Coordinates of C-alpha atoms in Angstrom, one line a residue:
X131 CA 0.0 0.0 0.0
X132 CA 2.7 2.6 0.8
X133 CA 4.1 2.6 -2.3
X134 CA 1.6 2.5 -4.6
X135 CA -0.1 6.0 -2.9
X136 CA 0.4 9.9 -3.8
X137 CA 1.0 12.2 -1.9
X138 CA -1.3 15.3 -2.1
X139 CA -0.2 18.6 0.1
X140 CA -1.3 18.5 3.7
X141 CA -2.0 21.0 6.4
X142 CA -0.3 20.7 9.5
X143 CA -2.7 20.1 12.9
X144 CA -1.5 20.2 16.7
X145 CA 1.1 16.8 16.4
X146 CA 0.2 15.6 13.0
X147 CA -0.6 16.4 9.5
X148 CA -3.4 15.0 7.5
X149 CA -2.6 14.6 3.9
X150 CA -5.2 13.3 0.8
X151 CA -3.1 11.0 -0.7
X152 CA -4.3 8.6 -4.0
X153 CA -3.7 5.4 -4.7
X154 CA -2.1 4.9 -7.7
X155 CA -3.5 1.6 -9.3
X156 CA -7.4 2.4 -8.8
X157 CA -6.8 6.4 -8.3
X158 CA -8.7 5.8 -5.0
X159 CA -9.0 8.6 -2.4
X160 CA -7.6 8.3 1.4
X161 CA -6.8 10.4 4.3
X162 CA -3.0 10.2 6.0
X163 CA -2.1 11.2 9.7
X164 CA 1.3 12.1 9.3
X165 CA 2.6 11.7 12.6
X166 CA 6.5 13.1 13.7
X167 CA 7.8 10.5 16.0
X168 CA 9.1 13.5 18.0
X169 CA 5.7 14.5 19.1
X170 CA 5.1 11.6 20.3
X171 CA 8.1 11.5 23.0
X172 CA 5.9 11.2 26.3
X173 CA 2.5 10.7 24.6
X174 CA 3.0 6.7 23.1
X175 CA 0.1 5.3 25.0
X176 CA -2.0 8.1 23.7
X177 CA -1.6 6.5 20.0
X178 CA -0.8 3.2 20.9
X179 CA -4.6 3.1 22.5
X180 CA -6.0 5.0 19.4
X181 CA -4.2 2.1 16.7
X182 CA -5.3 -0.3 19.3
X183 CA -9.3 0.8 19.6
X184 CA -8.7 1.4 15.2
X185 CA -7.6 -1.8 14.4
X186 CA -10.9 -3.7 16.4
X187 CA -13.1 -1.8 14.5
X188 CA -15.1 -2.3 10.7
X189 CA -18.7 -0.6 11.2
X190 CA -20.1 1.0 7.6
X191 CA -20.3 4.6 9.9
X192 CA -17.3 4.4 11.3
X193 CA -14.3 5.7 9.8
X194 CA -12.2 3.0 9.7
X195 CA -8.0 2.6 9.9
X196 CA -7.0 1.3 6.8
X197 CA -3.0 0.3 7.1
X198 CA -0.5 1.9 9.0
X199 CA 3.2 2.0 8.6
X200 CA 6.2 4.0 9.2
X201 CA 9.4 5.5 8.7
X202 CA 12.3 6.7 10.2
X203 CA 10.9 9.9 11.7
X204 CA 7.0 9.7 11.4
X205 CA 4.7 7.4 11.9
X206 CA 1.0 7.0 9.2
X207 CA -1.9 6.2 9.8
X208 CA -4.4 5.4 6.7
X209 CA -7.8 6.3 6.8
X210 CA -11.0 6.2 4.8
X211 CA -11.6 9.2 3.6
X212 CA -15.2 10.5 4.3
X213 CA -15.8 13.9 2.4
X214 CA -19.5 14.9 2.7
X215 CA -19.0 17.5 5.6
X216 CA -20.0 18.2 8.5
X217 CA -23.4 17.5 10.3
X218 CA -24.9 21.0 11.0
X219 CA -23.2 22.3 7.6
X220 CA -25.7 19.5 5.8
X221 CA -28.7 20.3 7.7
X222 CA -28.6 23.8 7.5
X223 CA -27.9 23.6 3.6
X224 CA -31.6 21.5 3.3
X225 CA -34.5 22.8 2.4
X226 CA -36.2 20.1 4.2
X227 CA -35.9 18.8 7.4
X228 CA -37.8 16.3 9.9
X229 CA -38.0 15.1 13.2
X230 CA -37.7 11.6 11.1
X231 CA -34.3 13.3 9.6
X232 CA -33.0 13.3 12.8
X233 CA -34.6 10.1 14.0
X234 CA -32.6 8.2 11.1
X235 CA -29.5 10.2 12.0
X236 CA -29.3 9.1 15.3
X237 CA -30.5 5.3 14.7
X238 CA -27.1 5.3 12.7
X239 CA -25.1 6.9 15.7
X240 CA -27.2 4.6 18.2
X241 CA -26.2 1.2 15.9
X242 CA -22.3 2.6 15.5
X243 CA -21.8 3.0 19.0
X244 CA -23.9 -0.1 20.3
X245 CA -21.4 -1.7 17.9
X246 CA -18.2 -0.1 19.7
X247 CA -19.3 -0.7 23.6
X248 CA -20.7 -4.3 22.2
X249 CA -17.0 -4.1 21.7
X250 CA -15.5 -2.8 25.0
X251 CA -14.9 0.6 23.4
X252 CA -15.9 4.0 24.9
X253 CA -15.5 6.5 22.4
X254 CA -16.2 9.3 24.9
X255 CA -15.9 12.4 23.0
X256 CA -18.8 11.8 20.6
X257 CA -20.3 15.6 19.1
X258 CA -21.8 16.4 16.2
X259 CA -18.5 17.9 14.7
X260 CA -16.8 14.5 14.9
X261 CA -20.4 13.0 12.8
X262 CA -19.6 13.4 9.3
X263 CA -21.0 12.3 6.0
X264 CA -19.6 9.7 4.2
X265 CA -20.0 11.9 0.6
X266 CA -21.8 14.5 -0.9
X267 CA -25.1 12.5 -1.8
X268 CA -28.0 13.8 -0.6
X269 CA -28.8 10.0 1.0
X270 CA -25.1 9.4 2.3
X271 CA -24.3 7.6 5.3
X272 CA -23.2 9.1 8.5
X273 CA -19.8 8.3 9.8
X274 CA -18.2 8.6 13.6
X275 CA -14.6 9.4 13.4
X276 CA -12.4 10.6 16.1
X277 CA -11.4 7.8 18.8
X278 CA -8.1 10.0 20.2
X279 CA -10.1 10.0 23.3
X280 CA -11.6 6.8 23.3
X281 CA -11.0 3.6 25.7
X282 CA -11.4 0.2 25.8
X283 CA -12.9 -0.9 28.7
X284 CA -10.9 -3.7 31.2
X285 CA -11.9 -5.4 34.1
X286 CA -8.5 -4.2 35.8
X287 CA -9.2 -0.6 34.6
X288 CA -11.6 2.7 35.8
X289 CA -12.4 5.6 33.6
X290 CA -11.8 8.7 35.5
X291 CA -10.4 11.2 33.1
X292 CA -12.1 14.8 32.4
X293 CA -12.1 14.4 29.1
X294 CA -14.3 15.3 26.1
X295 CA -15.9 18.3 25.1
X296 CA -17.7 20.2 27.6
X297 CA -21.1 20.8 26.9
X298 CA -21.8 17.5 25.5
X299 CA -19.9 15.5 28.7
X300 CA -21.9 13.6 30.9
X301 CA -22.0 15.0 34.3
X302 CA -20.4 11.9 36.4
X303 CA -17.5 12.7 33.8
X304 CA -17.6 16.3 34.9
X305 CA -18.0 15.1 38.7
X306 CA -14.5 12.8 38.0
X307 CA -16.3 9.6 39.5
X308 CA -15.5 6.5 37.7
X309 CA -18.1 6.4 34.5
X310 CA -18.5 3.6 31.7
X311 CA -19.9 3.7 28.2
X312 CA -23.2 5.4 29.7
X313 CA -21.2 8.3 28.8
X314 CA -21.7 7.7 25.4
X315 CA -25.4 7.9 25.5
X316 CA -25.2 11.0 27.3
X317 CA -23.5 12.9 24.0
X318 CA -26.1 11.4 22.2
X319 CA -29.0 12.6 24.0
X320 CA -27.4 15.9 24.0
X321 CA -27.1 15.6 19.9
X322 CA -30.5 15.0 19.9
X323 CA -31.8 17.7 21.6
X324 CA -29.1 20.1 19.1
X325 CA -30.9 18.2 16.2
X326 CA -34.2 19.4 16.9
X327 CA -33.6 22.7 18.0
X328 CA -30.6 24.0 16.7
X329 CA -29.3 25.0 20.1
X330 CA -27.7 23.5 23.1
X331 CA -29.4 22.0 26.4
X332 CA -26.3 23.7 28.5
X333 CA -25.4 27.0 28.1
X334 CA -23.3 29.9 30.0
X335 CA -20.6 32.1 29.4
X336 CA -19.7 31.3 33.1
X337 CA -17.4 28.0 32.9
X338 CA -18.0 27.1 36.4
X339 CA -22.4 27.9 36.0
X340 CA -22.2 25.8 32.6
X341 CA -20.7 22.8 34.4
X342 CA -23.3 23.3 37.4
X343 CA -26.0 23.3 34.9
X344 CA -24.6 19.9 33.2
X345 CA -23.4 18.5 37.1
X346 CA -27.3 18.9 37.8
X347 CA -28.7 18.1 34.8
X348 CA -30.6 21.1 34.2
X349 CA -32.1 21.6 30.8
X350 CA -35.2 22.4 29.2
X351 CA -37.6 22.1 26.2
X352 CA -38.0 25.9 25.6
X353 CA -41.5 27.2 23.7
X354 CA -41.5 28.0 20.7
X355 CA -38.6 25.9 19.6
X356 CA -40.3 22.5 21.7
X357 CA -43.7 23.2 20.4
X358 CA -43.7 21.3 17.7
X359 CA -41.7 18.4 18.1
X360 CA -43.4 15.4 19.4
X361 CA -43.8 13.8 23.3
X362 CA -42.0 10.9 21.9
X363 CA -38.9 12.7 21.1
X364 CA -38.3 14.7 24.1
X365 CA -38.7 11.1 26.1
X366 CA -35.9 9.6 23.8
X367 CA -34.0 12.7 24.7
X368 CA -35.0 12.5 28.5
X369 CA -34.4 8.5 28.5
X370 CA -30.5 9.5 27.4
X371 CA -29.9 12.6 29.4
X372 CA -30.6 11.2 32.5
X373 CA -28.4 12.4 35.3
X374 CA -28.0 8.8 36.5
X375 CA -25.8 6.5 34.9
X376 CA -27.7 3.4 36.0
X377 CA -31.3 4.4 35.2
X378 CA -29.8 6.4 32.0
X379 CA -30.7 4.5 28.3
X380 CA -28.4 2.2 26.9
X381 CA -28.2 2.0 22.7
X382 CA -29.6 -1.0 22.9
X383 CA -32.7 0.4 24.7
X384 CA -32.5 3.7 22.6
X385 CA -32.8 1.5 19.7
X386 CA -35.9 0.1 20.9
X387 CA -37.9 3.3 21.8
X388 CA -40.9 3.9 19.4
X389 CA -39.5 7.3 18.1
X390 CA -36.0 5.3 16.6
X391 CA -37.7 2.0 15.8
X392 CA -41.3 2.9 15.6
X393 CA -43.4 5.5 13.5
X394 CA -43.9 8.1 16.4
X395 CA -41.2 11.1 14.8
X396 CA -43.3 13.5 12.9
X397 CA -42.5 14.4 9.4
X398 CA -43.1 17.8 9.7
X399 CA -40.9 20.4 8.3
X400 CA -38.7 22.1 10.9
X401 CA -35.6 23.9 9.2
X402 CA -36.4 27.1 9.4
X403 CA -36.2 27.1 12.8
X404 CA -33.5 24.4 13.5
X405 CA -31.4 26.0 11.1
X406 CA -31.8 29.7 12.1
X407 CA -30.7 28.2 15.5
X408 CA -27.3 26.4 14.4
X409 CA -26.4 29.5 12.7
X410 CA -27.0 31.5 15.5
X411 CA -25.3 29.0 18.1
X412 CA -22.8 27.5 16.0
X413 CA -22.1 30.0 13.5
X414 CA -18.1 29.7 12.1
X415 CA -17.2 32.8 13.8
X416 CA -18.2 31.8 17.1
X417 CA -16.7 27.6 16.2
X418 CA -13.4 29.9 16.0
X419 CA -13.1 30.7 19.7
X420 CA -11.8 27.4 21.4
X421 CA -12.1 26.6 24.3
X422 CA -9.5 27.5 26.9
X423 CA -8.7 23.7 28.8
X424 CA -6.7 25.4 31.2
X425 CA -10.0 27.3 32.2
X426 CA -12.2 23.9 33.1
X427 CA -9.3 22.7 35.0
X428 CA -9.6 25.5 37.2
X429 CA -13.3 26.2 37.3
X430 CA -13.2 22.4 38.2
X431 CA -11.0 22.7 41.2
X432 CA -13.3 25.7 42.1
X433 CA -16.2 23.5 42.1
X434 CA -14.2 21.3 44.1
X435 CA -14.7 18.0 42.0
X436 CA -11.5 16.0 43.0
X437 CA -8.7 14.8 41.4
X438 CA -8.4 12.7 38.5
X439 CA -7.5 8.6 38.9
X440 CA -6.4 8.6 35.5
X441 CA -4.1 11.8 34.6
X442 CA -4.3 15.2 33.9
X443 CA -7.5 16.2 31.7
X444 CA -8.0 15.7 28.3
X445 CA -10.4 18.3 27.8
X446 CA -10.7 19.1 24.3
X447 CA -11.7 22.4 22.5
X448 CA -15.5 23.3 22.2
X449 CA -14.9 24.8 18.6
X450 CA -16.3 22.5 15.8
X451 CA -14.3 23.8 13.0
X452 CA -11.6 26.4 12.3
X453 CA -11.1 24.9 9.0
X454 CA -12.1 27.5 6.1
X455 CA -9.0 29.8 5.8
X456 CA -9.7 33.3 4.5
X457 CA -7.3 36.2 4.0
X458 CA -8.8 38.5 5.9
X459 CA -8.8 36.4 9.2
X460 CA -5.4 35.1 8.9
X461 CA -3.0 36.1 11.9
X462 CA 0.2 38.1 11.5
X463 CA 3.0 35.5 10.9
X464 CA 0.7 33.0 8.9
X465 CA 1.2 34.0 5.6
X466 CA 4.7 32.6 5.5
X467 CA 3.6 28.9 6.4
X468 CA 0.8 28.5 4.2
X469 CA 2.7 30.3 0.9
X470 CA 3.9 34.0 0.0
X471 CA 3.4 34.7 -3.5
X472 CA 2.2 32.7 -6.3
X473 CA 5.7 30.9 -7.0
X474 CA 5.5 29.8 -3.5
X475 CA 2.1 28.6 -3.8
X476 CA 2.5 26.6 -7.3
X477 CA 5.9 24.9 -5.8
X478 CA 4.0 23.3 -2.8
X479 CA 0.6 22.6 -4.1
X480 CA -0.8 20.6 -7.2
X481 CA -1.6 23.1 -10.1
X482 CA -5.1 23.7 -10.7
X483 CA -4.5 21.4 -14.2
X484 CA -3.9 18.0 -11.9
X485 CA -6.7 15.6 -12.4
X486 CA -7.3 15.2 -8.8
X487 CA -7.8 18.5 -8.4
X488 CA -10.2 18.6 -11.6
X489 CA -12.5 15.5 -10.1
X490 CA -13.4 17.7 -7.2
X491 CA -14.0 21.2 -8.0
X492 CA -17.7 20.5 -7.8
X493 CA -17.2 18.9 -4.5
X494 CA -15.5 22.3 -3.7
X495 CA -18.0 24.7 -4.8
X496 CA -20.9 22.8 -3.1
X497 CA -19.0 23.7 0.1
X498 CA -17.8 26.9 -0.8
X499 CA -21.5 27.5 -1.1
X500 CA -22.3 25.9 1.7
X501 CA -19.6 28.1 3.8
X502 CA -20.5 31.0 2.4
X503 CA -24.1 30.5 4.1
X504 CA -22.5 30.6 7.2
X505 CA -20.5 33.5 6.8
X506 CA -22.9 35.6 4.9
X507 CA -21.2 35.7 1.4
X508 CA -23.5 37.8 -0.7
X509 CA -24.9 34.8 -3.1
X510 CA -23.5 37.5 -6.5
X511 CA -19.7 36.8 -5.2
X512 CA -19.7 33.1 -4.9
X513 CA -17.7 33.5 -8.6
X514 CA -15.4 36.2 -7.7
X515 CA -12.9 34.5 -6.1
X516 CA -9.3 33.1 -7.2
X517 CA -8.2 29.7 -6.4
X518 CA -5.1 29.9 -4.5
X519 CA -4.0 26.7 -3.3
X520 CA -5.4 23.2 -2.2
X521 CA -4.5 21.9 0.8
X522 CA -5.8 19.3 4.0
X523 CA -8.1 20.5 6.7
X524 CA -7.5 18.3 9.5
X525 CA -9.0 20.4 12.2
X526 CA -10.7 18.1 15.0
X527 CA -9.1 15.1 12.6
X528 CA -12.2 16.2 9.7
X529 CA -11.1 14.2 6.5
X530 CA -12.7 16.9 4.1
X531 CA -11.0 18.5 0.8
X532 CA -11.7 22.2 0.4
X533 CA -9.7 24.7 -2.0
X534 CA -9.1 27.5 -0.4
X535 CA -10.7 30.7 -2.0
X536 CA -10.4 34.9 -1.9
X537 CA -13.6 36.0 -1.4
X538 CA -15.4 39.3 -0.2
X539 CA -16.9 38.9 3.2
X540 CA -19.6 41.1 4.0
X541 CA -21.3 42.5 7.2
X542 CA -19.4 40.2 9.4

């Protein structure tokens, strides 16, 4: 496999770069996370654990490890590639969108993650960021990706470790008291309730008041945005976010509830409202300001919740996606790394005349049009734009190909 692949240009992430690389007998797509053996002095169980929980799994919505070998200085991982985007990008570019849209979407997460704790694995930083779609067709698959946080679960070992994303962490997570997979079916619930309202159950500016609302499991169906989605649904949701572990839903359960396996999730139209709300809650300016880690370690010892068994936190940044690159938002000292000038550029990226990049310019304007929703692009500029170079996202490990564009921003 390694040496019948291409190499396409890469961005570089925290520890690793993801490169689109092509494999030269069928020309068939994959992602590669390019890892510097350097970075991972100190952190080896970290990837050993992540290669280990990979290689056990082969679910058709899971993004699956492919091969992995090595070299002198860096180590590769070889993924699927998945390239439909992300899950809130896809629903707010619908038309059309149902509480049955959402029941299907989570029947999918439900039967992936049963899969994974059927086989001793917690993913435990399941989000909607890390749900992507397997490709651009309007009925393609949803895929999990993401297990740098997950575990597998052993008799001789407890999970104690703050990590995932807060907002979507279950609160005996939060509360550092050894948890299990019931963890997982927290996030869902919690993507549930985002999926048919466009807004998050937890919400504060106040770190330490936004864990207190998760710790007591505080949330509400708000009117207007609850008063048409069904009784069924907001049981599901209520099943799942239930503040006890033991009495909380398992998938197998979840799978079994009338508004998953039955007929009881209403097809009426809701994306006006659902998607008004993701672009006001989870709009790419606001997925742009991570979240500090160093900040919920401290709010935690504030709140006085103890001291983890495991190691230090893992919390992880609450910002889906600082993928889409634009001139006007890049920081002093950036323009060097990603190319000054257009010799620059041409050297270290594949001209605009490669056939790879031909097969996917339509795959690139779709989400150039799709971004541009979400930063207000006036619709009469989408064409007034130069390509200037192609290169990896890998932010939160995404596997998606965008060319990155000038364009006009307006009224940000």
């Amino acid at each position: 496999f390694r040496e019948s692949l291409r190499r396409f240009q890469g961005i570089w992430g925290a520890f690793s770069e993801v490169v689109l690389a092509e494999e030269k007998r069928t020309q068939r797509l994959v992602a590669i996370k390019c890892i510097p053996k350097k970075a991972l002095e100190g952190k080896e169980n970290n990837i050993e654990n992540e290669i280990a929980v990979l290689h056990r799994i082969k679910h058709p919505n899971i993004v699956t490890l492919e091969d992995i070998f090595e070299s002198t200085s860096h180590l590769y991982l070889v993924m699927q590639l998945v390239s439909g985007g992300e899950l809130f990008d896809r629903i707010v570019e619908k038309g059309f969108y149902t509480e049955r849209d959402a029941s299907q979407l989570i029947h999918q997460i439900l039967d992936a993650v049963k899969y994974l704790h059927d086989m001793g694995i917690v993913h435990r930083d399941l989000k909607p960021e890390n749900l992507l779609y397997y490709s651009m067709d309007e009925d393609s698959k949803i895929m999990i990706s993401d297990f740098g946080l997950s575990k597998i679960e052993g008799a001789d070992s407890v999970m104690s470790t703050a990590c995932g994303t807060p907002g979507y962490v279950a609160p005996e997570v939060l509360a550092q008291k050894p948890y299990s997979k019931a963890v997982d079916c927290w996030s869902i619930g919690v993507i549930s309730y985002i999926l048919l309202c466009g807004y998050p159950p937890f919400y504060d500016e106040n770190d330490a008041k936004l864990f207190e609302q998760i710790l007591k499991a505080e949330y509400e169906f708000d009117s207007p945005y609850w008063d048409d989605i069904s009784d069924s649904a907001k049981d599901f949701i209520c099943h799942l976010m239930e503040k006890d572990p033991l009495k909380r839903y398992t998938c197998e359960l979840a799978l079994e509830h009338p508004w998953i396996s039955g007929d009881t999730a209403l097809d009426k139209n809701i994306h006006e409202s659902v998607s008004a709300q993701i672009k006001k809650n989870f709009a790419k300016s606001k997925w742009k300001q991570a979240f500090n880690a160093t900040a919920v370690v401290r709010h935690m010892r504030r709140l006085q919740l103890g001291t983890s068994l495991e190691g230090p936190s893992q919390i992880t940044p609450t910002s889906p996606c600082h993928g889409l690159l634009l001139p006007e938002e890049e920081e002093e000292g950036e323009e060097d790394d990603l190319g000054n000038g257009e010799e620059e550029s041409c050297n270290k990226n594949p001209c605009l005349h490669d056939p790879f990049v031909k097969r996917h310019v339509q795959y690139v304007q779709s989400m150039f049009r799709q971004t541009a929703i979400m930063l207000k692009v006036h619709p009469a500029l989408h064409h007034q734009h130069s390509i200037k170079w192609v290169q990896r996202i890998s932010d939160s490990k995404l596997l998606l190909t965008l060319i990155l564009i000038d364009v006009f921003i307006l009224n940000m």
